[in-house]
Amino acid sequence: GENVEQHPSTLSVQEGDSAVIKCTYSDSASNYFPWYKQELGKRPQLIIDIRSNVGEKKDQRIAVTLNKTAKHFSLHITETQPEDSAVYFCAASKGGNKLVFGAGTILRVKS
Amino acid sequence: GAGVSQSPRYKVAKRGQDVALRCDPISGHVSLFWYQQALGQGPEFLTYFQNEAQLDKSGLPSDRFFAERPEGSVSTLKIQRTQQEDSAVYLCASSSLQGYSNYGYTFGSGTRLTVV
């Protein structure tokens, strides 16, 4: 089955700097890769997703890149703000029918 | 409704007790998922419904776990004879089916189950 690894497990950045979180997946048939943000005690919220027919997608300060050959995808957050502090999870699946999540990255943005 | 609603928000059960967790998905969403999230970890898939049909239950950890969605809307996850390792947050998510795919799940706030 699918296996997703996520790095780093914790990331501290200064406000205004960029943050990058990387994930690798094992199943070459996976074609859908969402990213979720989860604040303490709250529900995971979808922040961006990408399908395997594109290599990059951007939404304001957030972007995701996908390398199908190497089977890895990354989340890029630019101009980080304190409210970006949260746990971020990547996931992989075939058509979104059963997401396999990474272990999460705790992002701390220091002001 | 406006979002996925789960109840109760918190549940404390004595070991051996049966529990039932409820999920009310977004109105009109065909697909419904249950995930289990242990402390400090990512969610893990439990089961998937398309309308009332349970299409995938490969993630249910044991036969003590049972889920149903009899009318294709509200779903209940039941755990019999709870054990301490069942302590976790149980997340429900719903999605509108696009062909054979589910993109952009919306998660509920979860039920935090503590077994003592």
XYZ file of N, CA and C in Angstrom:
681
model
N 0.818 -1.209 0.000
C 0.000 0.000 0.000
C 0.851 1.258 0.000
N 0.179 2.395 -0.049
C 0.862 3.687 -0.087
C 1.543 3.978 1.243
N 2.702 4.645 1.170
C 3.418 5.097 2.353
C 3.889 6.525 2.090
N 3.623 7.441 3.016
C 3.993 8.842 2.843
C 4.930 9.250 3.979
N 6.060 9.797 3.599
C 7.007 10.308 4.585
C 7.085 11.830 4.471
N 7.154 12.514 5.607
C 7.106 13.968 5.639
C 8.258 14.498 6.460
N 8.897 15.557 5.934
C 10.034 16.183 6.615
C 9.998 17.697 6.421
N 10.454 18.489 7.409
C 10.908 18.031 8.726
C 9.734 17.807 9.672
N 9.992 17.297 10.839
C 8.906 17.101 11.796
C 8.580 18.412 12.519
N 9.579 19.281 12.674
C 9.344 20.614 13.209
C 10.144 21.611 12.395
N 9.621 22.825 12.291
C 10.248 23.868 11.486
C 9.966 25.207 12.149
N 11.030 25.926 12.469
C 10.885 27.261 13.030
C 11.454 28.267 12.049
N 10.685 29.297 11.750
C 11.127 30.343 10.837
C 10.806 31.694 11.435
N 11.513 32.692 10.978
C 11.249 34.055 11.395
C 10.124 34.606 10.524
N 9.288 35.426 11.140
C 8.195 36.047 10.378
C 8.740 36.727 9.135
N 8.070 36.469 8.008
C 8.497 37.052 6.746
C 9.369 36.126 5.911
N 9.968 35.132 6.554
C 10.771 34.157 5.817
C 9.861 33.137 5.130
N 10.478 32.285 4.286
C 9.745 31.211 3.622
C 9.878 29.908 4.396
N 8.897 29.045 4.223
C 8.920 27.709 4.839
C 8.663 26.675 3.751
N 9.411 25.581 3.802
C 9.234 24.500 2.832
C 9.105 23.173 3.571
N 8.069 22.428 3.238
C 7.836 21.102 3.823
C 7.795 20.097 2.671
N 8.484 18.972 2.856
C 8.616 18.001 1.769
C 8.000 16.653 2.131
N 7.393 16.026 1.142
C 6.813 14.695 1.327
C 7.213 13.795 0.174
N 7.425 12.526 0.483
C 7.645 11.516 -0.551
C 6.562 10.455 -0.423
N 6.222 9.843 -1.551
C 5.217 8.789 -1.552
C 5.755 7.583 -2.293
N 5.117 6.438 -2.064
C 5.684 5.199 -2.602
C 4.906 4.636 -3.792
N 3.619 4.917 -3.879
C 2.772 4.301 -4.901
C 2.698 5.193 -6.138
N 3.278 4.742 -7.226
C 3.307 5.549 -8.448
C 1.909 5.757 -9.032
N 0.919 4.998 -8.569
C -0.450 5.174 -9.051
C -1.174 6.325 -8.344
N -0.602 6.845 -7.268
C -1.230 7.973 -6.583
C -1.273 9.173 -7.508
N -2.398 9.891 -7.487
C -2.568 10.998 -8.427
C -3.187 12.244 -7.805
N -3.354 12.238 -6.482
C -3.974 13.385 -5.818
C -3.234 13.644 -4.521
N -2.821 14.919 -4.309
C -1.929 15.249 -3.199
C -2.419 16.529 -2.515
N -3.199 16.391 -1.456
C -3.667 17.571 -0.727
C -2.762 17.900 0.452
N -2.837 19.141 0.892
C -2.159 19.597 2.100
C -3.210 20.154 3.061
N -3.078 19.761 4.338
C -4.007 20.206 5.365
C -3.260 20.956 6.452
N -3.918 21.983 6.989
C -3.409 22.747 8.135
C -4.299 22.429 9.329
N -3.681 22.094 10.457
C -4.469 21.767 11.640
C -3.946 22.559 12.830
N -4.773 23.433 13.350
C -4.442 24.162 14.569
C -4.830 23.309 15.770
N -4.233 23.587 16.909
C -4.394 22.756 18.092
C -5.868 22.591 18.453
N -6.311 21.349 18.518
C -7.679 21.052 18.922
C -8.731 21.322 17.869
N -8.287 21.616 16.644
C -9.257 21.935 15.601
C -9.187 20.914 14.469
N -10.111 21.059 13.546
C -10.194 20.102 12.432
C -9.129 20.401 11.383
N -8.676 19.387 10.647
C -7.775 19.654 9.516
C -8.513 20.461 8.451
N -7.831 21.477 7.916
C -8.436 22.304 6.871
C -7.583 22.222 5.613
N -8.229 21.946 4.496
C -7.535 21.880 3.217
C -7.033 23.266 2.827
N -5.728 23.363 2.555
C -5.189 24.660 2.153
C -4.822 24.696 0.671
N -4.439 23.589 0.108
C -4.116 23.522 -1.309
C -4.007 22.049 -1.692
N -4.285 21.750 -2.943
C -4.112 20.383 -3.416
C -3.619 20.412 -4.861
N -3.063 19.301 -5.295
C -2.550 19.214 -6.657
C -2.841 17.823 -7.200
N -3.168 17.765 -8.467
C -3.378 16.487 -9.133
C -2.182 16.213 -10.024
N -2.005 14.957 -10.395
C -0.757 14.554 -11.034
C -0.618 15.050 -12.467
N -1.634 15.710 -13.010
C -1.517 16.217 -14.371
C -0.850 17.604 -14.434
N -0.495 18.165 -13.277
C 0.213 19.447 -13.244
C 1.427 19.321 -12.328
N 2.416 20.195 -12.541
C 3.631 20.132 -11.745
C 3.684 21.166 -10.639
N 2.834 22.192 -10.728
C 2.878 23.252 -9.728
C 1.518 23.944 -9.660
N 1.185 24.376 -8.451
C -0.056 25.125 -8.253
C 0.191 26.168 -7.189
N -0.364 27.367 -7.399
C -0.102 28.449 -6.462
C -1.415 29.119 -6.063
N -1.483 29.520 -4.797
C -2.638 30.253 -4.283
C -2.117 31.286 -3.297
N -1.954 32.498 -3.751
C -1.430 33.604 -2.955
C -0.056 33.240 -2.380
N 0.072 33.128 -1.066
C 1.389 32.868 -0.475
C 1.750 31.385 -0.420
N 0.849 30.541 -0.876
C 1.062 29.097 -0.766
C 1.213 28.489 -2.154
N 2.173 27.588 -2.286
C 2.366 26.879 -3.553
C 2.717 25.424 -3.258
N 2.373 24.561 -4.179
C 2.753 23.160 -4.073
C 3.402 22.748 -5.401
N 4.488 21.986 -5.291
C 5.160 21.446 -6.464
C 5.139 19.934 -6.391
N 5.074 19.295 -7.546
C 5.000 17.841 -7.629
C 6.010 17.330 -8.637
N 6.801 16.350 -8.226
C 7.744 15.680 -9.111
C 7.329 14.210 -9.161
N 6.606 13.829 -10.216
C 6.084 12.460 -10.313
C 7.192 11.431 -10.485
N 8.235 11.819 -11.187
C 9.336 10.884 -11.441
C 10.011 10.489 -10.138
N 10.287 11.494 -9.322
C 10.952 11.242 -8.047
C 9.962 10.881 -6.948
N 8.697 10.997 -7.206
C 7.639 10.725 -6.247
C 7.789 11.563 -4.990
N 7.899 12.870 -5.199
C 7.859 13.758 -4.057
C 7.137 15.044 -4.396
N 6.589 15.676 -3.364
C 5.865 16.924 -3.514
C 6.153 17.800 -2.301
N 6.070 19.099 -2.510
C 6.482 20.043 -1.475
C 5.483 21.179 -1.332
N 5.387 21.678 -0.107
C 4.568 22.854 0.203
C 5.502 24.022 0.457
N 5.221 25.145 -0.184
C 6.019 26.348 -0.013
C 5.117 27.456 0.511
N 5.512 28.036 1.634
C 4.771 29.184 2.177
C 5.729 30.363 2.176
N 5.366 31.428 1.498
C 6.212 32.623 1.458
C 5.662 33.678 2.416
N 6.538 34.607 2.802
C 6.162 35.723 3.679
C 5.360 35.224 4.888
N 5.928 34.291 5.614
C 5.207 33.653 6.715
C 4.751 34.670 7.763
N 3.603 34.360 8.357
C 3.000 35.207 9.381
C 2.732 34.352 10.624
N 2.640 34.969 11.804
C 2.392 34.181 13.021
C 1.169 33.265 12.911
N 0.151 33.700 12.190
C -1.060 32.875 12.059
C -0.846 31.640 11.171
N 0.309 31.545 10.531
C 0.643 30.329 9.781
C 1.101 29.208 10.722
N 1.378 29.530 11.973
C 1.826 28.522 12.944
C 0.723 27.486 13.150
N 1.087 26.226 12.925
C 0.118 25.123 12.997
C 0.860 23.831 12.660
N 0.120 22.725 12.633
C 0.665 21.464 12.120
C 0.164 21.300 10.694
N 1.086 20.964 9.798
C 0.745 20.769 8.391
C 0.919 19.293 8.037
N -0.085 18.756 7.360
C -0.056 17.360 6.921
C -0.138 17.287 5.412
N 0.714 16.468 4.811
C 0.556 16.129 3.406
C -0.173 14.789 3.322
N -0.713 14.494 2.167
C -1.389 13.223 1.958
C -1.302 12.846 0.487
N -1.459 11.561 0.226
C -1.447 11.056 -1.145
C -2.558 10.039 -1.307
N -3.106 9.949 -2.516
C -4.152 8.956 -2.761
C -4.374 8.792 -4.256
N -5.161 7.768 -4.569
C -5.657 7.583 -5.927
C -7.072 8.125 -5.941
N -7.238 9.274 -6.523
C -8.561 9.851 -6.660
C -9.199 10.331 -5.373
N -8.423 10.432 -4.300
C -8.966 10.982 -3.057
C -9.845 10.042 -2.284
N -9.902 8.771 -2.697
C -10.843 7.877 -2.039
C -10.325 7.295 -0.733
N -9.062 7.415 -0.478
C -8.473 6.912 0.759
C -7.156 7.647 0.940
N -7.184 8.746 1.699
C -5.969 9.524 1.868
C -5.010 8.819 2.821
N -3.731 8.801 2.447
C -2.676 8.332 3.343
C -1.879 9.570 3.742
N -1.848 9.864 5.035
C -1.248 11.088 5.522
C 0.192 10.878 5.961
N 0.984 11.953 5.850
C 2.279 11.989 6.493
C 2.112 12.209 7.984
N 3.236 12.190 8.708
C 3.194 12.292 10.167
C 3.026 13.723 10.653
N 3.154 14.697 9.772
C 2.919 16.084 10.153
C 4.193 16.876 10.398
N 4.094 18.174 10.188
C 5.178 19.125 10.467
C 4.631 20.236 11.338
N 5.278 20.442 12.485
C 4.890 21.556 13.358
C 5.648 22.792 12.865
N 4.915 23.774 12.378
C 5.519 25.014 11.902
C 5.329 26.101 12.961
N 6.439 26.705 13.360
C 6.379 27.827 14.304
C 6.940 29.059 13.591
N 6.155 30.102 13.542
C 6.599 31.357 12.951
C 6.838 32.342 14.086
N 8.079 32.749 14.238
C 8.463 33.626 15.343
C 8.385 35.077 14.899
N 7.725 35.893 15.719
C 7.598 37.318 15.368
C 8.629 38.149 16.119
N -26.152 21.182 6.120
C -25.609 22.230 6.958
C -24.392 22.874 6.321
N -23.835 23.860 7.016
C -22.710 24.600 6.484
C -21.424 23.795 6.531
N -21.324 22.865 7.456
C -20.099 22.096 7.582
C -20.425 20.694 8.036
N -19.362 19.912 8.292
C -19.530 18.559 8.811
C -19.656 18.652 10.328
N -20.707 18.093 10.852
C -20.976 18.182 12.278
C -20.777 16.827 12.941
N -20.025 16.798 14.035
C -19.792 15.548 14.762
C -20.210 15.702 16.217
N -20.745 14.621 16.753
C -21.123 14.626 18.169
C -20.922 13.233 18.759
N -20.615 13.124 20.068
C -20.291 14.270 20.916
C -18.916 14.838 20.585
N -18.591 15.971 21.112
C -17.286 16.578 20.891
C -16.221 15.840 21.704
N -16.599 15.417 22.902
C -15.714 14.664 23.795
C -16.500 13.490 24.365
N -15.800 12.364 24.534
C -16.443 11.192 25.124
C -15.413 10.477 25.991
N -15.768 10.249 27.243
C -14.945 9.448 28.130
C -15.680 8.138 28.363
N -15.020 7.038 28.081
C -15.638 5.727 28.245
C -14.781 4.861 29.162
N -15.447 4.063 29.961
C -14.718 3.085 30.767
C -14.357 1.907 29.867
N -13.210 1.335 30.119
C -12.774 0.187 29.324
C -13.862 -0.891 29.329
N -14.181 -1.382 28.144
C -15.219 -2.401 28.019
C -16.585 -1.857 27.630
N -16.722 -0.531 27.708
C -18.001 0.114 27.373
C -18.129 0.247 25.853
N -19.364 0.247 25.360
C -19.614 0.503 23.948
C -19.862 1.997 23.744
N -19.392 2.537 22.597
C -19.635 3.944 22.288
C -20.161 4.080 20.869
N -20.872 5.182 20.633
C -21.384 5.484 19.291
C -21.081 6.935 18.984
N -20.434 7.165 17.865
C -20.034 8.502 17.441
C -20.818 8.863 16.185
N -21.307 10.098 16.163
C -22.207 10.495 15.076
C -21.543 11.511 14.151
N -21.856 11.392 12.864
C -21.366 12.356 11.872
C -22.521 12.785 10.984
N -22.673 14.096 10.847
C -23.683 14.677 9.968
C -22.933 15.411 8.848
N -22.888 14.861 7.637
C -22.057 15.460 6.584
C -22.699 16.703 5.986
N -21.959 17.345 5.113
C -22.507 18.473 4.362
C -23.651 17.961 3.493
N -24.744 18.704 3.498
C -25.927 18.290 2.763
C -25.609 18.055 1.288
N -26.004 16.896 0.790
C -25.801 16.587 -0.617
C -24.492 15.880 -0.920
N -23.594 15.803 0.052
C -22.331 15.100 -0.203
C -22.559 13.602 -0.241
N -22.155 13.003 -1.344
C -22.352 11.578 -1.560
C -21.370 10.756 -0.725
N -20.145 11.260 -0.611
C -19.072 10.480 0.019
C -18.865 10.883 1.470
N -18.611 9.873 2.298
C -18.359 10.110 3.725
C -17.235 9.191 4.175
N -16.320 9.753 4.945
C -15.133 9.030 5.393
C -15.006 9.133 6.908
N -14.448 8.111 7.520
C -14.032 8.146 8.917
C -12.520 7.925 8.983
N -11.875 8.760 9.802
C -10.440 8.640 10.056
C -10.224 8.635 11.571
N -9.125 8.011 11.975
C -8.714 7.989 13.379
C -7.396 8.756 13.496
N -7.318 9.702 14.431
C -6.089 10.462 14.611
C -5.588 10.306 16.041
N -4.505 9.569 16.188
C -3.868 9.429 17.498
C -3.082 10.699 17.798
N -2.800 10.920 19.059
C -2.120 12.146 19.496
C -0.770 12.309 18.797
N -0.566 13.442 18.160
C 0.706 13.735 17.525
C 0.945 13.049 16.204
N -0.094 12.454 15.641
C 0.059 11.741 14.365
C -0.932 12.246 13.323
N -0.713 11.827 12.101
C -1.653 12.158 11.040
C -2.873 11.262 11.094
N -3.973 11.714 10.494
C -5.175 10.877 10.453
C -4.919 9.578 9.705
N -5.580 8.506 10.149
C -5.502 7.216 9.462
C -6.893 6.787 9.030
N -6.978 6.349 7.785
C -8.250 5.963 7.181
C -8.877 4.778 7.908
N -10.185 4.880 8.135
C -10.933 3.764 8.707
C -11.879 3.160 7.664
N -12.774 4.005 7.107
C -13.791 3.464 6.217
C -14.377 4.545 5.339
N -15.017 4.129 4.235
C -15.538 5.042 3.216
C -16.922 4.585 2.781
N -17.859 5.534 2.740
C -19.213 5.294 2.245
C -19.464 6.132 1.004
N -20.173 5.535 0.070
C -20.722 6.281 -1.050
C -22.229 6.080 -0.947
N -22.930 7.163 -0.629
C -24.337 7.057 -0.220
C -24.427 6.071 0.950
N -25.270 5.071 0.866
C -25.402 4.145 1.992
C -24.469 2.946 1.882
N -23.770 2.846 0.767
C -22.911 1.686 0.534
C -21.529 1.899 1.151
N -21.095 0.945 1.952
C -19.759 0.989 2.543
C -18.798 0.326 1.562
N -18.071 1.165 0.805
C -17.245 0.646 -0.278
C -15.872 0.185 0.184
N -15.408 0.685 1.315
C -14.072 0.320 1.767
C -14.068 0.367 3.289
N -13.784 -0.752 3.909
C -13.658 -0.773 5.371
C -12.323 -1.380 5.779
N -11.365 -1.263 4.881
C -10.064 -1.892 5.094
C -9.284 -1.315 6.266
N -9.613 -0.096 6.708
C -8.879 0.532 7.788
C -9.427 0.259 9.178
N -10.573 -0.373 9.276
C -11.138 -0.666 10.600
C -10.193 -1.607 11.336
N -9.735 -1.249 12.543
C -8.666 -2.007 13.199
C -9.071 -3.406 13.673
N -10.347 -3.593 13.988
C -10.779 -4.912 14.463
C -12.284 -5.025 14.279
N -12.802 -6.200 14.557
C -14.248 -6.383 14.401
C -15.032 -5.710 15.525
N -14.343 -5.018 16.437
C -15.059 -4.229 17.443
C -15.554 -2.903 16.858
N -15.016 -2.548 15.686
C -15.374 -1.289 15.032
C -16.396 -1.574 13.937
N -17.454 -0.777 13.951
C -18.519 -0.960 12.978
C -19.052 0.412 12.582
N -19.275 0.633 11.289
C -19.816 1.915 10.829
C -21.018 1.669 9.941
N -21.941 2.610 9.978
C -23.123 2.502 9.125
C -23.580 3.878 8.677
N -24.325 3.872 7.577
C -24.883 5.105 7.014
C -26.192 4.690 6.315
N -27.165 4.288 7.075
C -28.327 3.582 6.521
C -29.155 4.348 5.494
N -29.214 5.679 5.603
C -30.032 6.440 4.659
C -29.187 7.326 3.767
N -27.889 7.084 3.783
C -27.015 7.828 2.890
C -26.710 9.247 3.325
N -27.025 9.581 4.583
C -26.650 10.921 5.062
C -25.875 10.769 6.365
N -26.534 10.800 7.509
C -25.868 10.667 8.804
C -25.199 9.305 8.915
N -24.017 9.311 9.543
C -23.282 8.064 9.762
C -22.963 7.913 11.242
N -22.876 6.679 11.671
C -22.498 6.367 13.048
C -21.329 5.396 13.040
N -20.321 5.704 13.828
C -19.202 4.793 14.053
C -19.380 4.219 15.463
N -19.452 2.914 15.534
C -19.652 2.253 16.820
C -18.405 1.460 17.182
N -18.007 1.590 18.424
C -16.877 0.822 18.925
C -17.376 0.013 20.116
N -17.241 -1.291 20.002
C -17.701 -2.171 21.084
C -16.532 -2.518 22.004
N -16.847 -2.712 23.265
C -15.845 -3.179 24.255
C -14.569 -2.348 24.128
N -14.700 -1.042 24.323
C -13.570 -0.133 24.112
C -12.347 -0.535 24.944
N -11.181 -0.283 24.342
C -9.895 -0.540 24.985
C -9.091 0.752 24.987
N -8.063 0.803 25.814
C -7.291 2.036 25.954
C -6.674 2.479 24.634
N -6.272 1.524 23.808
C -5.657 1.893 22.528
C -6.648 2.517 21.544
N -7.943 2.491 21.891
C -8.941 3.155 21.040
C -8.979 4.660 21.292
N -8.297 5.127 22.331
C -8.281 6.560 22.633
C -7.648 7.319 21.484
N -8.381 8.272 20.933
C -7.941 9.020 19.751
C -9.025 10.040 19.423
N -8.734 10.872 18.427
C -9.769 11.724 17.846
C -10.301 11.022 16.606
N -11.609 10.906 16.525
C -12.245 10.281 15.369
C -12.825 11.383 14.490
N -12.275 11.471 13.292
C -12.644 12.522 12.348
C -13.555 11.965 11.270
N -14.568 12.726 10.955
C -15.440 12.405 9.830
C -15.195 13.461 8.749
N -15.280 13.053 7.507
C -15.134 13.986 6.393
C -16.174 13.659 5.331
N -16.579 14.667 4.576
C -17.476 14.400 3.458
C -16.982 15.108 2.208
N -17.468 14.626 1.075
C -16.999 15.134 -0.202
C -18.078 14.911 -1.248
N -18.107 15.807 -2.247
C -19.000 15.574 -3.381
C -18.227 14.758 -4.408
N -18.794 13.670 -4.829
C -18.116 12.757 -5.748
C -18.011 13.398 -7.127
N -16.817 13.324 -7.718
C -16.606 13.834 -9.074
C -16.157 12.651 -9.928
N -17.076 12.084 -10.670
C -16.762 10.854 -11.386
C -16.542 9.748 -10.376
N -15.322 9.198 -10.349
C -14.986 8.176 -9.361
C -14.097 8.734 -8.258
N -13.929 10.067 -8.235
C -12.926 10.656 -7.349
C -13.537 11.591 -6.321
N -12.821 11.751 -5.247
C -13.208 12.661 -4.171
C -12.078 13.652 -3.943
N -12.291 14.894 -4.354
C -11.282 15.923 -4.154
C -11.784 16.923 -3.139
N -10.849 17.391 -2.276
C -11.236 18.478 -1.382
C -12.205 18.091 -0.288
N -11.830 17.074 0.484
C -12.638 16.701 1.646
C -12.847 17.903 2.557
N -13.979 17.922 3.258
C -14.175 18.807 4.398
C -14.270 17.941 5.651
N -13.397 18.198 6.592
C -13.410 17.438 7.849
C -14.299 18.104 8.885
N -14.859 17.284 9.755
C -15.516 17.782 10.943
C -14.497 18.049 12.036
N -14.963 18.564 13.168
C -14.053 18.898 14.268
C -13.642 17.680 15.092
N -14.298 16.561 14.849
C -13.881 15.325 15.484
C -14.536 15.061 16.827
N -14.462 13.810 17.235
C -14.845 13.393 18.585
C -13.589 12.875 19.263
N -13.251 13.480 20.405
C -12.093 12.999 21.159
C -12.560 11.928 22.131
N -12.138 10.692 21.885
C -12.514 9.565 22.739
C -11.362 9.243 23.682
N -11.665 9.214 24.963
C -10.689 8.813 25.970
C -11.243 7.587 26.682
N -10.492 6.506 26.664
C -10.904 5.275 27.334
C -10.085 5.129 28.617
N -10.794 5.055 29.732
C -10.109 5.002 31.041
C -10.312 3.640 31.721
